[in-house]
PDB file of C-alpha atoms in Angstrom:
ATOM      1  CA  MET A   1     -53.767 -15.994  26.202  1.00  0.00           C
ATOM      2  CA  ASN A   2     -55.920 -13.869  24.105  1.00  0.00           C
ATOM      3  CA  THR A   3     -55.159 -14.305  20.542  1.00  0.00           C
ATOM      4  CA  GLU A   4     -57.951 -12.200  19.225  1.00  0.00           C
ATOM      5  CA  ASN A   5     -55.543  -9.589  17.628  1.00  0.00           C
ATOM      6  CA  TRP A   6     -53.159 -12.039  16.222  1.00  0.00           C
ATOM      7  CA  LYS A   7     -52.338 -12.158  12.583  1.00  0.00           C
ATOM      8  CA  TRP A   8     -51.430 -14.877  10.103  1.00  0.00           C
ATOM      9  CA  PHE A   9     -47.949 -14.540   8.473  1.00  0.00           C
ATOM     10  CA  ARG A  10     -46.402 -16.776   5.840  1.00  0.00           C
ATOM     11  CA  TYR A  11     -43.309 -18.489   7.168  1.00  0.00           C
ATOM     12  CA  ASP A  12     -41.204 -17.286   4.281  1.00  0.00           C
ATOM     13  CA  GLU A  13     -42.288 -13.592   5.307  1.00  0.00           C
ATOM     14  CA  ILE A  14     -40.537 -13.932   8.623  1.00  0.00           C
ATOM     15  CA  PHE A  15     -37.914 -16.686   8.041  1.00  0.00           C
ATOM     16  CA  GLU A  16     -35.590 -17.610   5.341  1.00  0.00           C
ATOM     17  CA  ILE A  17     -35.896 -21.420   5.384  1.00  0.00           C
ATOM     18  CA  LYS A  18     -32.838 -23.589   4.512  1.00  0.00           C
ATOM     19  CA  LYS A  19     -32.801 -27.431   4.205  1.00  0.00           C
ATOM     20  CA  GLY A  20     -30.265 -29.542   6.125  1.00  0.00           C
ATOM     21  CA  SER A  21     -27.789 -31.717   4.354  1.00  0.00           C
ATOM     22  CA  ARG A  22     -27.272 -35.400   4.242  1.00  0.00           C
ATOM     23  CA  LEU A  23     -24.306 -36.907   6.162  1.00  0.00           C
ATOM     24  CA  THR A  24     -23.900 -40.707   6.195  1.00  0.00           C
ATOM     25  CA  THR A  25     -22.625 -42.518   9.090  1.00  0.00           C
ATOM     26  CA  ALA A  26     -19.599 -43.778   6.999  1.00  0.00           C
ATOM     27  CA  ASP A  27     -18.649 -40.131   6.263  1.00  0.00           C
ATOM     28  CA  MET A  28     -19.169 -38.918   9.875  1.00  0.00           C
ATOM     29  CA  GLU A  29     -16.152 -37.694  11.821  1.00  0.00           C
ATOM     30  CA  PHE A  30     -16.767 -37.468  15.588  1.00  0.00           C
ATOM     31  CA  GLY A  31     -16.075 -34.031  17.051  1.00  0.00           C
ATOM     32  CA  LYS A  32     -17.733 -31.105  18.971  1.00  0.00           C
ATOM     33  CA  ILE A  33     -20.165 -29.810  16.454  1.00  0.00           C
ATOM     34  CA  ARG A  34     -23.783 -30.497  17.304  1.00  0.00           C
ATOM     35  CA  TYR A  35     -25.475 -32.736  14.691  1.00  0.00           C
ATOM     36  CA  ILE A  36     -29.191 -31.982  14.594  1.00  0.00           C
ATOM     37  CA  GLY A  37     -31.537 -34.679  13.553  1.00  0.00           C
ATOM     38  CA  ALA A  38     -35.295 -35.249  13.283  1.00  0.00           C
ATOM     39  CA  ILE A  39     -35.714 -36.457  16.742  1.00  0.00           C
ATOM     40  CA  ASP A  40     -38.137 -35.440  19.502  1.00  0.00           C
ATOM     41  CA  SER A  41     -35.673 -34.897  22.282  1.00  0.00           C
ATOM     42  CA  ASN A  42     -32.339 -33.469  23.448  1.00  0.00           C
ATOM     43  CA  ASN A  43     -32.878 -30.270  21.566  1.00  0.00           C
ATOM     44  CA  GLY A  44     -32.634 -32.180  18.325  1.00  0.00           C
ATOM     45  CA  VAL A  45     -28.845 -33.138  19.033  1.00  0.00           C
ATOM     46  CA  SER A  46     -28.459 -36.694  17.916  1.00  0.00           C
ATOM     47  CA  ASN A  47     -24.588 -36.768  17.865  1.00  0.00           C
ATOM     48  CA  TYR A  48     -21.434 -34.466  17.943  1.00  0.00           C
ATOM     49  CA  ILE A  49     -19.343 -34.367  14.702  1.00  0.00           C
ATOM     50  CA  ALA A  50     -16.175 -32.615  13.296  1.00  0.00           C
ATOM     51  CA  ASN A  51     -17.364 -32.396   9.723  1.00  0.00           C
ATOM     52  CA  ASN A  52     -17.763 -28.712   8.875  1.00  0.00           C
ATOM     53  CA  GLU A  53     -18.992 -28.358   5.292  1.00  0.00           C
ATOM     54  CA  HIS A  54     -22.503 -27.546   5.817  1.00  0.00           C
ATOM     55  CA  ILE A  55     -22.784 -25.650   9.137  1.00  0.00           C
ATOM     56  CA  HIS A  56     -25.745 -23.482   9.989  1.00  0.00           C
ATOM     57  CA  SER A  57     -25.540 -20.396  12.025  1.00  0.00           C
ATOM     58  CA  GLY A  58     -26.528 -20.272  15.693  1.00  0.00           C
ATOM     59  CA  ASN A  59     -29.465 -18.144  16.840  1.00  0.00           C
ATOM     60  CA  THR A  60     -31.728 -20.077  14.523  1.00  0.00           C
ATOM     61  CA  ILE A  61     -34.637 -22.621  14.787  1.00  0.00           C
ATOM     62  CA  SER A  62     -34.384 -26.135  13.644  1.00  0.00           C
ATOM     63  CA  VAL A  63     -37.705 -27.938  12.648  1.00  0.00           C
ATOM     64  CA  SER A  64     -37.918 -31.619  11.830  1.00  0.00           C
ATOM     65  CA  TYR A  65     -39.963 -32.318   8.659  1.00  0.00           C
ATOM     66  CA  ASN A  66     -39.346 -36.059   8.469  1.00  0.00           C
ATOM     67  CA  GLY A  67     -39.204 -38.680  11.321  1.00  0.00           C
ATOM     68  CA  SER A  68     -40.450 -36.692  14.436  1.00  0.00           C
ATOM     69  CA  VAL A  69     -42.215 -34.196  12.225  1.00  0.00           C
ATOM     70  CA  GLY A  70     -42.812 -30.578  13.605  1.00  0.00           C
ATOM     71  CA  TYR A  71     -40.418 -30.591  16.543  1.00  0.00           C
ATOM     72  CA  ALA A  72     -38.897 -27.127  16.825  1.00  0.00           C
ATOM     73  CA  TYR A  73     -35.804 -26.279  18.693  1.00  0.00           C
ATOM     74  CA  TYR A  74     -33.882 -23.021  19.406  1.00  0.00           C
ATOM     75  CA  GLN A  75     -30.161 -23.624  18.224  1.00  0.00           C
ATOM     76  CA  GLU A  76     -28.015 -21.124  20.087  1.00  0.00           C
ATOM     77  CA  LYS A  77     -24.794 -22.388  18.605  1.00  0.00           C
ATOM     78  CA  PRO A  78     -23.580 -23.353  15.131  1.00  0.00           C
ATOM     79  CA  PHE A  79     -24.568 -26.835  13.975  1.00  0.00           C
ATOM     80  CA  TRP A  80     -25.035 -29.288  11.152  1.00  0.00           C
ATOM     81  CA  ALA A  81     -28.767 -30.069  10.333  1.00  0.00           C
ATOM     82  CA  THR A  82     -29.495 -33.326   8.687  1.00  0.00           C
ATOM     83  CA  ASP A  83     -31.493 -33.491   5.481  1.00  0.00           C
ATOM     84  CA  ASP A  84     -34.601 -34.292   7.428  1.00  0.00           C
ATOM     85  CA  VAL A  85     -34.500 -30.843   9.128  1.00  0.00           C
ATOM     86  CA  ASN A  86     -35.428 -27.259   7.915  1.00  0.00           C
ATOM     87  CA  VAL A  87     -33.492 -24.281   9.438  1.00  0.00           C
ATOM     88  CA  LEU A  88     -35.388 -21.115  10.102  1.00  0.00           C
ATOM     89  CA  TYR A  89     -33.110 -18.021   9.765  1.00  0.00           C
ATOM     90  CA  PRO A  90     -35.107 -15.001  11.248  1.00  0.00           C
ATOM     91  CA  ARG A  91     -35.816 -11.843   9.085  1.00  0.00           C
ATOM     92  CA  PHE A  92     -36.039  -9.963  12.318  1.00  0.00           C
ATOM     93  CA  HIS A  93     -33.906  -9.618  15.543  1.00  0.00           C
ATOM     94  CA  LEU A  94     -34.225 -13.116  17.225  1.00  0.00           C
ATOM     95  CA  ASN A  95     -33.366 -13.674  20.955  1.00  0.00           C
ATOM     96  CA  LYS A  96     -33.655 -16.674  22.984  1.00  0.00           C
ATOM     97  CA  TYR A  97     -36.989 -15.716  24.509  1.00  0.00           C
ATOM     98  CA  ILE A  98     -38.615 -14.936  21.069  1.00  0.00           C
ATOM     99  CA  ALA A  99     -37.140 -18.225  19.733  1.00  0.00           C
ATOM    100  CA  LEU A 100     -38.703 -20.387  22.710  1.00  0.00           C
ATOM    101  CA  PHE A 101     -42.112 -18.627  22.124  1.00  0.00           C
ATOM    102  CA  LEU A 102     -41.897 -19.306  18.343  1.00  0.00           C
ATOM    103  CA  CYS A 103     -40.917 -23.017  18.891  1.00  0.00           C
ATOM    104  CA  THR A 104     -43.976 -23.506  20.973  1.00  0.00           C
ATOM    105  CA  ILE A 105     -46.160 -21.983  18.286  1.00  0.00           C
ATOM    106  CA  ILE A 106     -44.539 -24.077  15.612  1.00  0.00           C
ATOM    107  CA  GLU A 107     -45.048 -27.237  17.523  1.00  0.00           C
ATOM    108  CA  ARG A 108     -48.674 -26.590  17.731  1.00  0.00           C
ATOM    109  CA  GLU A 109     -49.022 -27.358  14.052  1.00  0.00           C
ATOM    110  CA  GLN A 110     -47.448 -30.885  14.386  1.00  0.00           C
ATOM    111  CA  TYR A 111     -50.932 -32.495  14.052  1.00  0.00           C
ATOM    112  CA  ARG A 112     -51.016 -31.364  10.478  1.00  0.00           C
ATOM    113  CA  TYR A 113     -47.975 -33.317   9.302  1.00  0.00           C
ATOM    114  CA  ASN A 114     -46.635 -36.826   9.575  1.00  0.00           C
ATOM    115  CA  TYR A 115     -44.494 -39.266   7.567  1.00  0.00           C
ATOM    116  CA  GLY A 116     -46.895 -39.260   4.622  1.00  0.00           C
ATOM    117  CA  ARG A 117     -47.291 -35.515   4.635  1.00  0.00           C
ATOM    118  CA  LYS A 118     -43.924 -34.107   5.508  1.00  0.00           C
ATOM    119  CA  TRP A 119     -43.472 -30.443   6.320  1.00  0.00           C
ATOM    120  CA  THR A 120     -40.913 -29.919   3.376  1.00  0.00           C
ATOM    121  CA  LYS A 121     -39.057 -26.655   2.785  1.00  0.00           C
ATOM    122  CA  GLU A 122     -41.615 -25.721   0.076  1.00  0.00           C
ATOM    123  CA  LEU A 123     -44.626 -26.509   2.096  1.00  0.00           C
ATOM    124  CA  MET A 124     -43.332 -24.775   5.121  1.00  0.00           C
ATOM    125  CA  GLU A 125     -42.607 -21.595   3.026  1.00  0.00           C
ATOM    126  CA  ARG A 126     -46.269 -21.410   2.154  1.00  0.00           C
ATOM    127  CA  SER A 127     -47.498 -22.439   5.715  1.00  0.00           C
ATOM    128  CA  LEU A 128     -48.965 -19.840   7.964  1.00  0.00           C
ATOM    129  CA  ILE A 129     -47.959 -18.953  11.474  1.00  0.00           C
ATOM    130  CA  LYS A 130     -50.286 -16.884  13.800  1.00  0.00           C
ATOM    131  CA  LEU A 131     -48.440 -14.324  15.761  1.00  0.00           C
ATOM    132  CA  PRO A 132     -49.113 -11.255  17.966  1.00  0.00           C
ATOM    133  CA  SER A 133     -49.274  -8.365  15.624  1.00  0.00           C
ATOM    134  CA  THR A 134     -48.826  -4.529  15.983  1.00  0.00           C
ATOM    135  CA  THR A 135     -51.456  -1.821  15.038  1.00  0.00           C
ATOM    136  CA  ASP A 136     -49.454  -1.739  11.614  1.00  0.00           C
ATOM    137  CA  GLU A 137     -49.995  -5.477  11.249  1.00  0.00           C
ATOM    138  CA  GLN A 138     -46.434  -6.474  11.669  1.00  0.00           C
ATOM    139  CA  PRO A 139     -45.349  -9.307  14.021  1.00  0.00           C
ATOM    140  CA  ASP A 140     -45.179  -7.860  17.634  1.00  0.00           C
ATOM    141  CA  TRP A 141     -41.884  -9.187  19.025  1.00  0.00           C
ATOM    142  CA  GLN A 142     -42.357  -7.485  22.262  1.00  0.00           C
TER     143      GLN A 142
END
């Protein structure tokens, strides 16, 4: 893939980034809501819960910034994200195919982060992502 005409964008230019919320095992009620943790498999789903105080919208991307740092998953349905996960809300029209493309690009940055250098919300907002761009230097979602 030729990336010569791609441009760098700050994450906070294309996403609103929200941090997940802590839920202790003692407070967890088992149910049908996907509980997304900082894991490297199963689309980030580590459990199913009934707690619904801090639910994130579907059609977003979850990114682990602690534990399995840099794993990115498209979340089609509403979910609870642990406090080890950032949730990327698009500032553009996101569909499943764009999301899967972005998850691949995001995961290519894993080597930059680890347990000692977490990809926190504040660091992610300032981070850059290289994307295809249009002639007017906007992301090319086509």
